[in-house]
PDB file of C-alpha atoms in Angstrom:
ATOM      1  CA  MET A   1      85.586   4.678 150.960  1.00  0.00           C
ATOM      2  CA  PRO A   2      84.195   4.710 147.403  1.00  0.00           C
ATOM      3  CA  GLY A   3      80.974   6.427 146.494  1.00  0.00           C
ATOM      4  CA  ILE A   4      79.548   9.831 145.733  1.00  0.00           C
ATOM      5  CA  PHE A   5      79.574  12.427 148.484  1.00  0.00           C
ATOM      6  CA  PHE A   6      77.527  15.640 148.498  1.00  0.00           C
ATOM      7  CA  ILE A   7      79.146  18.590 150.213  1.00  0.00           C
ATOM      8  CA  ASN A   8      77.194  21.812 150.619  1.00  0.00           C
ATOM      9  CA  THR A   9      79.243  24.901 151.174  1.00  0.00           C
ATOM     10  CA  ALA A  10      79.336  28.474 150.015  1.00  0.00           C
ATOM     11  CA  LEU A  11      81.947  29.457 147.467  1.00  0.00           C
ATOM     12  CA  LEU A  12      85.032  30.115 149.570  1.00  0.00           C
ATOM     13  CA  LEU A  13      86.822  33.324 148.776  1.00  0.00           C
ATOM     14  CA  ALA A  14      89.268  33.484 151.686  1.00  0.00           C
ATOM     15  CA  GLU A  15      92.938  32.647 151.404  1.00  0.00           C
ATOM     16  CA  PRO A  16      93.777  29.107 152.546  1.00  0.00           C
ATOM     17  CA  ASP A  17      95.329  28.731 155.988  1.00  0.00           C
ATOM     18  CA  HIS A  18      98.555  26.925 155.147  1.00  0.00           C
ATOM     19  CA  THR A  19      99.416  26.543 158.840  1.00  0.00           C
ATOM     20  CA  LEU A  20      96.628  23.978 159.033  1.00  0.00           C
ATOM     21  CA  GLN A  21      97.932  22.207 155.951  1.00  0.00           C
ATOM     22  CA  ALA A  22     101.598  22.183 156.925  1.00  0.00           C
ATOM     23  CA  SER A  23     101.256  18.966 158.900  1.00  0.00           C
ATOM     24  CA  ARG A  24      99.741  17.020 156.001  1.00  0.00           C
ATOM     25  CA  LYS A  25     101.408  13.962 154.595  1.00  0.00           C
ATOM     26  CA  SER A  26     101.273  13.194 150.885  1.00  0.00           C
ATOM     27  CA  MET A  27      97.781  11.885 150.189  1.00  0.00           C
ATOM     28  CA  GLY A  28      97.668  11.568 146.424  1.00  0.00           C
ATOM     29  CA  LYS A  29      96.313  13.975 143.878  1.00  0.00           C
ATOM     30  CA  ILE A  30      92.726  15.020 143.318  1.00  0.00           C
ATOM     31  CA  LEU A  31      91.217  15.614 139.890  1.00  0.00           C
ATOM     32  CA  GLY A  32      88.729  18.489 139.624  1.00  0.00           C
ATOM     33  CA  LEU A  33      86.121  18.474 136.856  1.00  0.00           C
ATOM     34  CA  ASP A  34      83.873  21.168 135.411  1.00  0.00           C
ATOM     35  CA  VAL A  35      81.478  19.047 133.352  1.00  0.00           C
ATOM     36  CA  GLY A  36      79.592  20.737 130.540  1.00  0.00           C
ATOM     37  CA  GLU A  37      77.648  19.497 127.544  1.00  0.00           C
ATOM     38  CA  LYS A  38      80.468  20.113 125.051  1.00  0.00           C
ATOM     39  CA  THR A  39      83.586  20.123 127.239  1.00  0.00           C
ATOM     40  CA  ILE A  40      85.044  18.954 130.536  1.00  0.00           C
ATOM     41  CA  GLY A  41      87.402  21.367 132.265  1.00  0.00           C
ATOM     42  CA  VAL A  42      90.089  19.463 134.181  1.00  0.00           C
ATOM     43  CA  ALA A  43      92.342  20.527 137.052  1.00  0.00           C
ATOM     44  CA  VAL A  44      94.664  18.560 139.330  1.00  0.00           C
ATOM     45  CA  SER A  45      95.947  19.147 142.849  1.00  0.00           C
ATOM     46  CA  ASP A  46      99.502  18.773 144.060  1.00  0.00           C
ATOM     47  CA  GLU A  47     100.226  15.681 146.183  1.00  0.00           C
ATOM     48  CA  LEU A  48      99.894  17.626 149.439  1.00  0.00           C
ATOM     49  CA  ARG A  49      96.519  18.935 148.282  1.00  0.00           C
ATOM     50  CA  TRP A  50      97.426  22.581 148.813  1.00  0.00           C
ATOM     51  CA  THR A  51      96.920  23.940 145.314  1.00  0.00           C
ATOM     52  CA  ALA A  52      94.893  23.264 142.187  1.00  0.00           C
ATOM     53  CA  GLN A  53      96.353  23.742 138.731  1.00  0.00           C
ATOM     54  CA  GLY A  54      94.333  23.885 135.543  1.00  0.00           C
ATOM     55  CA  LEU A  55      95.272  20.933 133.372  1.00  0.00           C
ATOM     56  CA  THR A  56      93.240  20.808 130.167  1.00  0.00           C
ATOM     57  CA  THR A  57      89.818  21.052 128.591  1.00  0.00           C
ATOM     58  CA  LEU A  58      88.519  17.837 127.078  1.00  0.00           C
ATOM     59  CA  LYS A  59      86.135  18.000 124.150  1.00  0.00           C
ATOM     60  CA  ARG A  60      83.175  15.707 124.907  1.00  0.00           C
ATOM     61  CA  ALA A  61      83.167  12.749 122.505  1.00  0.00           C
ATOM     62  CA  GLY A  62      80.727  10.230 123.983  1.00  0.00           C
ATOM     63  CA  LYS A  63      80.842   8.122 127.147  1.00  0.00           C
ATOM     64  CA  THR A  64      83.540   5.707 125.997  1.00  0.00           C
ATOM     65  CA  ARG A  65      85.963   8.367 124.794  1.00  0.00           C
ATOM     66  CA  ASP A  66      85.272  10.663 127.757  1.00  0.00           C
ATOM     67  CA  LEU A  67      86.006   7.821 130.188  1.00  0.00           C
ATOM     68  CA  SER A  68      89.110   6.807 128.240  1.00  0.00           C
ATOM     69  CA  ALA A  69      90.489  10.366 128.327  1.00  0.00           C
ATOM     70  CA  LEU A  70      89.785  10.674 132.060  1.00  0.00           C
ATOM     71  CA  THR A  71      91.335   7.255 132.751  1.00  0.00           C
ATOM     72  CA  THR A  72      94.510   8.374 130.981  1.00  0.00           C
ATOM     73  CA  LEU A  73      94.654  11.571 133.054  1.00  0.00           C
ATOM     74  CA  ILE A  74      93.982   9.661 136.282  1.00  0.00           C
ATOM     75  CA  ASP A  75      96.755   7.174 135.532  1.00  0.00           C
ATOM     76  CA  THR A  76      99.225   9.824 134.331  1.00  0.00           C
ATOM     77  CA  HIS A  77      98.754  12.048 137.387  1.00  0.00           C
ATOM     78  CA  ASN A  78      98.331   9.315 140.034  1.00  0.00           C
ATOM     79  CA  VAL A  79      94.894  10.581 141.034  1.00  0.00           C
ATOM     80  CA  GLU A  80      93.217   9.111 144.117  1.00  0.00           C
ATOM     81  CA  GLU A  81      90.037  11.205 144.271  1.00  0.00           C
ATOM     82  CA  ILE A  82      87.729  13.105 141.912  1.00  0.00           C
ATOM     83  CA  VAL A  83      85.804  16.305 142.675  1.00  0.00           C
ATOM     84  CA  ILE A  84      83.016  17.209 140.261  1.00  0.00           C
ATOM     85  CA  GLY A  85      81.422  20.640 140.203  1.00  0.00           C
ATOM     86  CA  LEU A  86      77.652  20.436 140.750  1.00  0.00           C
ATOM     87  CA  PRO A  87      75.941  23.437 139.123  1.00  0.00           C
ATOM     88  CA  LYS A  88      73.122  24.146 141.550  1.00  0.00           C
ATOM     89  CA  ASN A  89      70.646  26.939 141.007  1.00  0.00           C
ATOM     90  CA  MET A  90      70.938  29.987 143.255  1.00  0.00           C
ATOM     91  CA  ASN A  91      67.921  28.754 145.269  1.00  0.00           C
ATOM     92  CA  ASN A  92      69.816  25.482 145.982  1.00  0.00           C
ATOM     93  CA  THR A  93      67.700  23.369 143.599  1.00  0.00           C
ATOM     94  CA  LEU A  94      69.039  21.113 140.879  1.00  0.00           C
ATOM     95  CA  GLY A  95      68.347  22.123 137.309  1.00  0.00           C
ATOM     96  CA  GLU A  96      68.763  20.288 134.016  1.00  0.00           C
ATOM     97  CA  GLN A  97      72.561  20.654 133.872  1.00  0.00           C
ATOM     98  CA  ALA A  98      72.935  19.490 137.481  1.00  0.00           C
ATOM     99  CA  GLU A  99      70.928  16.365 136.635  1.00  0.00           C
ATOM    100  CA  LYS A 100      73.297  15.693 133.720  1.00  0.00           C
ATOM    101  CA  VAL A 101      76.288  16.106 136.033  1.00  0.00           C
ATOM    102  CA  LEU A 102      74.714  13.669 138.522  1.00  0.00           C
ATOM    103  CA  LYS A 103      74.273  11.140 135.717  1.00  0.00           C
ATOM    104  CA  PHE A 104      77.912  11.632 134.665  1.00  0.00           C
ATOM    105  CA  SER A 105      79.075  11.234 138.274  1.00  0.00           C
ATOM    106  CA  ARG A 106      77.246   7.901 138.503  1.00  0.00           C
ATOM    107  CA  LEU A 107      79.041   6.816 135.329  1.00  0.00           C
ATOM    108  CA  LEU A 108      82.380   7.747 136.931  1.00  0.00           C
ATOM    109  CA  GLU A 109      81.431   5.915 140.121  1.00  0.00           C
ATOM    110  CA  THR A 110      80.812   2.767 138.065  1.00  0.00           C
ATOM    111  CA  GLN A 111      84.083   3.159 136.140  1.00  0.00           C
ATOM    112  CA  PHE A 112      86.258   4.068 139.150  1.00  0.00           C
ATOM    113  CA  GLN A 113      84.689   1.980 141.919  1.00  0.00           C
ATOM    114  CA  ASP A 114      87.595   2.268 144.361  1.00  0.00           C
ATOM    115  CA  MET A 115      87.897   6.037 144.056  1.00  0.00           C
ATOM    116  CA  LYS A 116      86.201   8.655 146.226  1.00  0.00           C
ATOM    117  CA  ILE A 117      84.019  10.894 144.062  1.00  0.00           C
ATOM    118  CA  THR A 118      82.730  14.124 145.579  1.00  0.00           C
ATOM    119  CA  LEU A 119      80.119  16.467 144.141  1.00  0.00           C
ATOM    120  CA  TRP A 120      80.986  20.064 145.023  1.00  0.00           C
ATOM    121  CA  ASP A 121      78.684  23.082 144.870  1.00  0.00           C
ATOM    122  CA  GLU A 122      80.049  25.164 142.008  1.00  0.00           C
ATOM    123  CA  ARG A 123      77.603  28.070 141.937  1.00  0.00           C
ATOM    124  CA  LEU A 124      79.121  31.165 140.311  1.00  0.00           C
ATOM    125  CA  THR A 125      82.430  29.416 139.534  1.00  0.00           C
ATOM    126  CA  THR A 126      82.251  29.977 135.774  1.00  0.00           C
ATOM    127  CA  SER A 127      81.291  33.611 136.399  1.00  0.00           C
ATOM    128  CA  ALA A 128      84.304  34.000 138.700  1.00  0.00           C
ATOM    129  CA  ALA A 129      86.560  32.405 136.077  1.00  0.00           C
ATOM    130  CA  ASP A 130      85.228  34.773 133.424  1.00  0.00           C
ATOM    131  CA  ARG A 131      85.866  37.805 135.670  1.00  0.00           C
ATOM    132  CA  ILE A 132      89.437  36.660 136.310  1.00  0.00           C
ATOM    133  CA  LEU A 133      90.088  36.276 132.591  1.00  0.00           C
ATOM    134  CA  LEU A 134      88.479  39.649 131.815  1.00  0.00           C
ATOM    135  CA  ARG A 135      90.721  41.320 134.407  1.00  0.00           C
ATOM    136  CA  ALA A 136      93.678  39.655 132.723  1.00  0.00           C
ATOM    137  CA  ASP A 137      92.572  41.442 129.536  1.00  0.00           C
ATOM    138  CA  MET A 138      92.266  38.159 127.670  1.00  0.00           C
ATOM    139  CA  SER A 139      90.463  38.183 124.343  1.00  0.00           C
ATOM    140  CA  ARG A 140      87.097  36.438 124.039  1.00  0.00           C
ATOM    141  CA  LYS A 141      88.630  33.803 121.756  1.00  0.00           C
ATOM    142  CA  LYS A 142      91.372  32.963 124.280  1.00  0.00           C
ATOM    143  CA  ARG A 143      88.920  33.066 127.211  1.00  0.00           C
ATOM    144  CA  LYS A 144      86.722  30.511 125.488  1.00  0.00           C
ATOM    145  CA  LYS A 145      89.684  28.114 125.261  1.00  0.00           C
ATOM    146  CA  VAL A 146      90.639  28.264 128.950  1.00  0.00           C
ATOM    147  CA  ILE A 147      87.509  29.168 130.912  1.00  0.00           C
ATOM    148  CA  ASN A 148      86.485  25.559 131.643  1.00  0.00           C
ATOM    149  CA  THR A 149      89.986  24.644 132.797  1.00  0.00           C
ATOM    150  CA  LEU A 150      90.060  27.680 135.086  1.00  0.00           C
ATOM    151  CA  ALA A 151      86.566  26.872 136.395  1.00  0.00           C
ATOM    152  CA  ALA A 152      87.755  23.323 137.217  1.00  0.00           C
ATOM    153  CA  ALA A 153      90.766  24.782 139.045  1.00  0.00           C
ATOM    154  CA  LEU A 154      88.504  27.112 141.066  1.00  0.00           C
ATOM    155  CA  ILE A 155      86.145  24.253 141.965  1.00  0.00           C
ATOM    156  CA  LEU A 156      89.066  22.111 143.079  1.00  0.00           C
ATOM    157  CA  GLN A 157      90.787  24.943 144.986  1.00  0.00           C
ATOM    158  CA  ASN A 158      87.559  25.723 146.860  1.00  0.00           C
ATOM    159  CA  TYR A 159      87.297  22.046 147.795  1.00  0.00           C
ATOM    160  CA  LEU A 160      90.950  21.905 148.900  1.00  0.00           C
ATOM    161  CA  ASP A 161      90.565  25.037 151.024  1.00  0.00           C
ATOM    162  CA  ALA A 162      87.378  23.774 152.693  1.00  0.00           C
ATOM    163  CA  THR A 163      88.758  20.315 153.428  1.00  0.00           C
ATOM    164  CA  ALA A 164      92.024  21.789 154.749  1.00  0.00           C
ATOM    165  CA  LEU A 165      89.983  23.551 157.425  1.00  0.00           C
ATOM    166  CA  GLU A 166      88.566  20.164 158.464  1.00  0.00           C
ATOM    167  CA  SER A 167      91.991  18.447 158.653  1.00  0.00           C
ATOM    168  CA  PRO A 168      93.891  18.245 161.964  1.00  0.00           C
TER     169      PRO A 168
END
């Protein structure tokens, strides 16, 4: 069912329960996006939707080029669904960046009409990604290159873990 879906959930920190996921059939990959003003962090799931892997960070280059780059990734990785991080404020309101993400999600919905597009609460995801990279003793220069990709992977993994709990 195409369209944009809002899912409210707290950032999940628990380990996924793979016993629930073991019975899954291949469902196609999911693309996770961390949309910013200058970049889009991209992650992709495996076909069983157990794990998220950071894929790349796209440099924003206007609607046409952004859509072209995403179309290429979708086709290359056989993506069937897109999850977009929605940067809500801590009080659950939508700020300026969240409004920009909503606008971008509507653009994706128009471009990929047959694809499920889900907006996922991404509060504190970039902070979590930064902490992970700091613990890995990564330099600021290297962190800057990978933080959006890691944030996209965290957004997607949180979504995968939450939806696995809902699956039979």
